[in-house]
């Protein structure tokens, strides 16, 4: 490993945090370009080795990759700085945009802006579904898990963690029961990559996370908004496999239908905000927390709720890296674990399909009905309530994304301008 000054690394992590647009694919590509090609601080093999480990973890893989590489370069302080700076620019911008949203959301141009962003977000979600399904669904078992995950969520409204754990269990058992697993795996002689204070850092982050959640529950009780946010997003942080899109449907359904933190269209607005800012897309959860706090306590409570949501969402990421990074090689070569994670990845395709359909129903139709019976709970649209302007704008967004292969900023900018133009025309 090269002898790199911490001050130089600090400047680079700031740069990466400010430029990390485009979701995990763009963020990983950015880090590869800067850290591997430009700075040559880490070689190709080690970069991919770290990436493979982070892809197996719950939470935003790009942020965890930054934390891991920062840990490799400068130990615990490097990991903390890299991981935090990957989050801070986007978190600050999301907070500012959330304030703008609640203060100026009734202004025509702002309404038009979010009207256009909703259409763009629908197209982006459909593209994510298409790309992930191409990579994840390579055999019959993967297809079965994807379809099963979709049906479990959309038709039976089963808990998302149950779907994820069930898919992982099926993948694990398939590895154990397959004939190829009868042969013993080759012995591993790889020793852990040691950095002073790593175990202490893992324990410290876990303690802070636990004290935050249980401290709020003890002080405020389980029915208060801050306690609900801390507990809900902490549980989410443990099962967020497959990136933000995999859990946004679950977050939206719980936030809208169970807790009443926000309205269906507001969740799509939040996703549009997160798409336009740097940092992990899962920062959309900060917008959810902000609205929950705003409706209960006003602006001051909204800011505190947003900070709390981001704290409990990302603190576990540091636990996973500091606790597991020293043993990454043994995890990578464990056959049953790899199969379990492959099962989860397949089920994630079904989860994203549920997200796409749920968003479509709530954005394209003004009225919906719930059909229940025999264990089913189906959300169906009232066809007469379709928003033709939103449908047209969504088709334009899909054409820009799939037909003309336009980038994220072109898509969002075009849809935002069209949305504002439509609002001025009809307003």
Tab-separated table of C-alpha atoms in Angstrom, residues 56 168 171-186 188 329-343:
chain	number	residue	atom	x	y	z
A	56	UNK	CA	-22.871	-8.699	-0.199
A	168	UNK	CA	-31.672	-16.119	1.404
A	171	UNK	CA	-30.452	-19.971	-1.756
A	172	UNK	CA	-28.493	-21.354	1.195
A	173	UNK	CA	-30.370	-24.669	1.165
A	174	UNK	CA	-29.950	-24.997	-2.603
A	175	UNK	CA	-26.183	-24.790	-2.112
A	176	UNK	CA	-26.201	-27.329	0.708
A	177	UNK	CA	-28.418	-29.811	-1.138
A	178	UNK	CA	-26.774	-29.577	-4.561
A	179	UNK	CA	-24.441	-32.467	-5.575
A	180	UNK	CA	-21.544	-30.054	-6.117
A	181	UNK	CA	-21.594	-29.098	-2.438
A	182	UNK	CA	-20.773	-32.652	-1.396
A	183	UNK	CA	-17.100	-32.067	-2.115
A	184	UNK	CA	-15.337	-30.152	0.668
A	185	UNK	CA	-14.348	-26.591	-0.048
A	186	UNK	CA	-10.614	-25.904	-0.313
A	188	UNK	CA	-8.447	-21.152	3.382
A	329	UNK	CA	-11.600	-13.224	1.859
A	330	UNK	CA	-13.124	-16.050	3.869
A	331	UNK	CA	-16.606	-14.616	3.324
A	332	UNK	CA	-16.107	-14.324	-0.430
A	333	UNK	CA	-15.083	-17.957	-0.836
A	334	UNK	CA	-17.890	-19.432	1.252
A	335	UNK	CA	-20.081	-21.271	-1.257
A	336	UNK	CA	-23.288	-21.471	0.778
A	337	UNK	CA	-23.116	-17.779	1.705
A	338	UNK	CA	-22.663	-16.828	-1.945
A	339	UNK	CA	-25.740	-18.867	-2.896
A	340	UNK	CA	-27.785	-17.277	-0.128
A	341	UNK	CA	-26.902	-13.801	-1.356
A	342	UNK	CA	-27.686	-14.833	-4.930
A	343	UNK	CA	-31.140	-15.866	-3.728
